[in-house]
Amino acid sequence: MVHIWNDPTEVPEDFGPSVVTIGNFDGVHRGHQQVLTQLLRTAGQHAARSVVVTFDPHPALVHRPDSAPELLMGLQDKLDALADTGVDAVLVMKYNLTLAAMTPEEFVVTVLLDGLHAAHVVVGHDLRFGVGNSGDVGTMQELGKKLGFGVHVVNEFGAEGFPVHDDGGTDRRCSSTWVREALAEGDVETAAAVLGRPHRMRGEVVHGAARGRALGFPTANLDHGATGYVPADGIYAGWLVDESGTRWPAAISVGSNPTFDGVSRQVEAHVIDRPEEAVEDFNLYGQTVVVEFTARLRGMVAYRGPEALVEQMRLDVVQAHDLLLDK
């Protein structure tokens, strides 16, 4: 079981020694996973507990809310992804101006040493911490020598063999920015390659306009408070995971329903291959579900009428079925 704490005062006094890493970990992508692998390796070598320190909300939402990037995942999905790596605990620090005003040394002493009893710290090469991001890897190494803890630096993790979207053939380092760029283009396969798993959204299933049901393709509509980066408009093959953990193959629509002059973007998933005897009882309303994006089938198109749309939807479902299930 992973321990989740929201303040250093919640950490048991007898917890430790620990090996700690620090970061926002938005996406928990393959670059982050390299740091977390080293965290676990170091903890194992020193018979210590492995701890991730992360922040909520994202610091950019506090310092520059008007220009902060859209997050790749909500807090629950980040905690789930961190737990999947096998870490012992996660400390979710409430990010506010008080925390932001801490000097690098104050942060290390208060959070890492007094709170978590850190014997070692594992960090990425691009670490920034403390007031005004004044602390970096060098700062952490100096504090380690001064205060008596080890510091392990993980070099950047490249994306060798992945599709490259920059200026021609050189590998990019794995980053949350790269994932956002891919999703903004609807390229969920590149996003998955950088993440190390399919991109996902999480939200409550709410009632929509019921157009899909009227056309013979009922959908689970995610509420507008759903977490996770919304990919480019289009039709996707993917999976819907309900509250029981059952994974259902799905054709997923992202967009504003241009055939019906819609204006609000909506994410909705049509579950395919449901057992016929369960179709009428298949009710997801009120459930919090996860939608995973596997591949983009096409862009969003305004059709001349419902008949043309229904024909295309039939083709979409067949294509999604073939991609997801006929392997």
XYZ file of C-alpha atoms in Angstrom, residues 6-291:
286
model
C -0.681 16.051 2.402
C 1.699 17.686 4.873
C 5.041 16.741 6.447
C 3.359 16.761 9.867
C 1.346 13.698 8.767
C 4.494 11.595 8.341
C 4.898 9.160 11.275
C 7.845 9.995 13.533
C 9.303 6.522 13.077
C 9.156 6.706 9.272
C 12.510 6.462 7.566
C 15.238 6.582 6.689
C 14.000 7.525 3.240
C 15.177 8.247 -0.263
C 13.241 11.177 -1.740
C 12.642 12.705 -5.137
C 10.922 16.012 -5.910
C 8.894 17.174 -8.886
C 5.558 18.018 -10.441
C 5.509 14.714 -12.375
C 2.714 15.843 -14.701
C 2.106 12.830 -16.913
C 4.565 10.592 -15.030
C 6.164 10.069 -18.450
C 9.185 7.945 -19.364
C 11.608 10.654 -18.296
C 9.963 10.808 -14.874
C 9.999 7.018 -14.771
C 13.785 7.037 -15.129
C 14.053 9.196 -12.006
C 11.598 6.959 -10.159
C 13.514 3.831 -11.173
C 16.676 5.336 -9.701
C 14.706 6.303 -6.586
C 13.647 2.696 -6.055
C 17.130 1.376 -6.831
C 18.760 3.723 -4.324
C 16.157 2.954 -1.670
C 16.790 -0.764 -2.143
C 20.547 -0.320 -1.859
C 20.187 1.512 1.452
C 17.263 -0.433 2.955
C 15.295 2.839 2.956
C 11.764 3.911 2.067
C 11.075 5.532 -1.306
C 9.128 8.800 -1.258
C 7.923 11.168 -3.980
C 7.313 14.815 -3.081
C 4.944 16.498 -5.520
C 2.722 19.573 -5.537
C -0.954 20.410 -5.894
C -1.939 22.650 -7.544
C 0.794 22.819 -10.158
C 3.050 25.816 -9.316
C 2.326 27.429 -12.690
C -1.355 27.694 -11.730
C -0.340 29.774 -8.707
C 2.302 31.999 -10.306
C 0.862 32.476 -13.809
C -2.691 31.153 -13.939
C -3.481 32.875 -17.240
C -0.663 31.136 -19.107
C -0.250 27.899 -17.181
C -0.173 24.791 -19.395
C -3.170 22.465 -19.396
C -2.281 19.544 -17.149
C -1.900 16.104 -18.671
C -3.560 14.396 -15.714
C -5.500 15.090 -12.560
C -4.138 14.399 -9.096
C -5.804 10.989 -8.746
C -4.313 9.701 -11.989
C -0.909 11.048 -10.989
C -1.131 9.246 -7.657
C -2.209 6.050 -9.433
C 0.688 6.285 -11.892
C 3.176 6.918 -9.093
C 1.767 3.991 -7.108
C 2.192 1.756 -10.168
C 5.964 2.348 -10.028
C 6.151 0.741 -6.582
C 7.093 3.752 -4.437
C 6.357 3.518 -0.717
C 4.841 6.955 -0.200
C 3.816 10.220 -1.845
C 3.803 13.571 -0.072
C 1.436 15.962 -1.878
C 2.465 19.443 -0.782
C -0.207 22.128 -1.058
C 1.472 24.671 -3.291
C 0.858 28.248 -2.205
C 2.786 31.487 -1.845
C 4.000 30.516 1.624
C 5.620 27.352 0.304
C 6.918 29.269 -2.718
C 8.697 31.746 -0.413
C 10.846 29.055 1.228
C 14.555 29.253 0.489
C 16.099 26.085 -0.913
C 17.671 25.279 2.444
C 14.428 25.910 4.351
C 12.597 23.553 2.008
C 15.221 20.826 2.353
C 15.391 21.049 6.132
C 11.639 21.368 6.756
C 10.316 18.882 4.211
C 13.073 16.437 3.322
C 15.051 16.153 6.537
C 12.734 17.007 9.448
C 9.611 15.699 7.713
C 10.772 12.666 5.744
C 14.103 11.819 7.421
C 15.798 11.711 4.025
C 19.172 10.023 3.832
C 19.421 10.403 0.042
C 17.771 12.591 -2.591
C 17.326 11.567 -6.243
C 16.711 14.394 -8.709
C 16.495 15.049 -12.420
C 19.147 17.168 -14.093
C 16.685 20.058 -14.531
C 15.672 20.346 -10.870
C 14.532 23.796 -9.702
C 13.280 24.457 -6.189
C 13.034 27.143 -3.538
C 11.994 30.779 -3.776
C 12.085 32.056 -7.350
C 13.372 28.645 -8.484
C 16.726 29.734 -7.066
C 17.807 26.187 -6.205
C 19.137 23.718 -8.779
C 21.124 20.489 -8.851
C 24.264 22.298 -7.686
C 22.371 23.798 -4.778
C 21.053 20.389 -3.753
C 24.530 18.885 -3.911
C 25.938 21.691 -1.743
C 23.131 21.211 0.802
C 23.785 17.470 0.772
C 27.409 18.042 1.757
C 26.455 20.611 4.372
C 23.550 18.725 5.940
C 24.722 15.159 5.498
C 22.589 13.461 2.827
C 23.487 11.887 -0.515
C 22.422 13.340 -3.848
C 21.945 11.264 -7.013
C 21.384 13.083 -10.332
C 19.577 11.378 -13.223
C 20.502 12.657 -16.667
C 17.795 13.510 -19.150
C 16.036 10.609 -20.803
C 15.890 10.805 -24.573
C 13.217 9.440 -26.850
C 15.325 7.268 -29.133
C 13.187 5.438 -31.653
C 10.106 7.583 -31.075
C 8.527 9.720 -33.807
C 10.225 13.120 -33.899
C 8.234 16.315 -34.414
C 10.953 18.940 -34.213
C 13.472 20.120 -36.775
C 14.577 16.909 -38.282
C 15.806 13.704 -36.954
C 17.443 14.323 -33.599
C 15.901 12.674 -30.570
C 13.937 14.776 -28.120
C 14.051 14.418 -24.376
C 10.850 13.043 -22.892
C 8.808 15.905 -21.512
C 5.290 16.929 -20.591
C 5.540 19.598 -23.302
C 6.113 16.959 -25.981
C 3.077 15.000 -24.791
C 0.903 18.129 -24.916
C 2.101 18.936 -28.433
C 1.267 15.426 -29.599
C -2.192 15.456 -28.014
C -2.937 18.895 -29.467
C -2.374 17.285 -32.900
C -4.467 14.238 -32.012
C -1.347 12.080 -32.148
C -2.213 9.884 -29.178
C 0.220 7.177 -30.317
C 3.254 9.454 -29.952
C 1.834 10.684 -26.649
C 1.610 7.076 -25.466
C 5.188 6.403 -26.586
C 6.493 9.302 -24.486
C 4.202 8.527 -21.552
C 4.891 4.812 -21.611
C 1.139 4.087 -21.547
C -2.037 5.422 -23.245
C -3.159 8.935 -22.420
C -6.266 8.967 -20.261
C -9.009 11.236 -18.968
C -11.131 10.732 -15.874
C -14.596 12.123 -15.211
C -18.157 11.516 -14.127
C -20.612 10.237 -16.727
C -23.386 12.804 -17.135
C -26.491 13.170 -19.269
C -25.918 14.827 -22.627
C -28.203 15.748 -25.488
C -28.906 12.007 -26.073
C -28.288 12.418 -29.807
C -26.054 9.363 -29.857
C -28.724 7.192 -28.284
C -31.333 8.479 -30.760
C -28.983 7.559 -33.618
C -28.335 4.082 -32.216
C -24.940 4.866 -30.699
C -25.420 5.706 -26.994
C -22.410 7.388 -25.428
C -20.981 7.966 -21.980
C -20.461 11.723 -21.774
C -17.712 12.993 -19.472
C -18.601 16.024 -17.367
C -16.843 19.296 -18.146
C -14.842 19.000 -14.932
C -13.141 15.845 -16.199
C -9.381 15.760 -15.622
C -6.728 15.080 -18.221
C -5.642 16.922 -21.344
C -8.368 16.941 -24.009
C -6.880 15.752 -27.325
C -7.596 17.391 -30.672
C -11.135 17.067 -32.014
C -11.770 13.802 -33.768
C -12.808 10.186 -33.427
C -10.563 7.791 -31.514
C -10.371 4.107 -30.719
C -9.761 3.432 -27.059
C -11.070 1.987 -23.845
C -13.544 2.950 -21.146
C -12.783 1.655 -17.645
C -15.807 1.684 -15.334
C -15.826 1.905 -11.547
C -15.662 -1.876 -11.200
C -12.415 -1.897 -13.192
C -13.964 -3.500 -16.285
C -12.304 -2.336 -19.517
C -14.708 -1.821 -22.416
C -13.548 -1.201 -26.003
C -14.891 2.116 -27.223
C -15.158 4.552 -30.098
C -14.488 7.976 -28.563
C -15.638 11.323 -29.921
C -13.944 14.597 -28.991
C -15.503 17.769 -30.340
C -18.563 19.961 -30.533
C -20.876 17.828 -32.726
C -20.618 20.105 -35.795
C -23.347 18.201 -37.664
C -25.769 19.575 -35.065
C -24.100 23.005 -34.796
C -22.672 22.250 -31.374
C -20.411 24.821 -29.735
C -19.196 23.160 -26.527
C -16.425 20.553 -26.728
C -17.471 17.185 -25.376
C -15.675 13.904 -24.734
C -17.991 10.927 -25.162
C -17.336 7.222 -25.491
C -19.535 4.669 -27.246
C -18.869 1.232 -25.758
C -18.786 -1.448 -28.429
C -19.316 -5.201 -28.175
C -21.471 -5.055 -25.069
C -23.256 -8.328 -24.239
C -26.651 -8.117 -25.933
C -28.493 -9.222 -22.796
C -26.877 -6.371 -20.858
C -27.430 -3.525 -23.307
C -30.571 -2.171 -21.662
C -29.016 -2.414 -18.214
C -25.729 -0.808 -19.234
C -26.020 2.401 -17.237
C -22.885 4.379 -16.435
C -24.581 7.596 -15.310
C -23.042 8.947 -12.115
C -20.005 6.679 -12.352
C -16.491 8.115 -12.467
C -14.848 6.412 -15.425
C -11.508 6.495 -17.187
C -11.257 6.960 -20.961
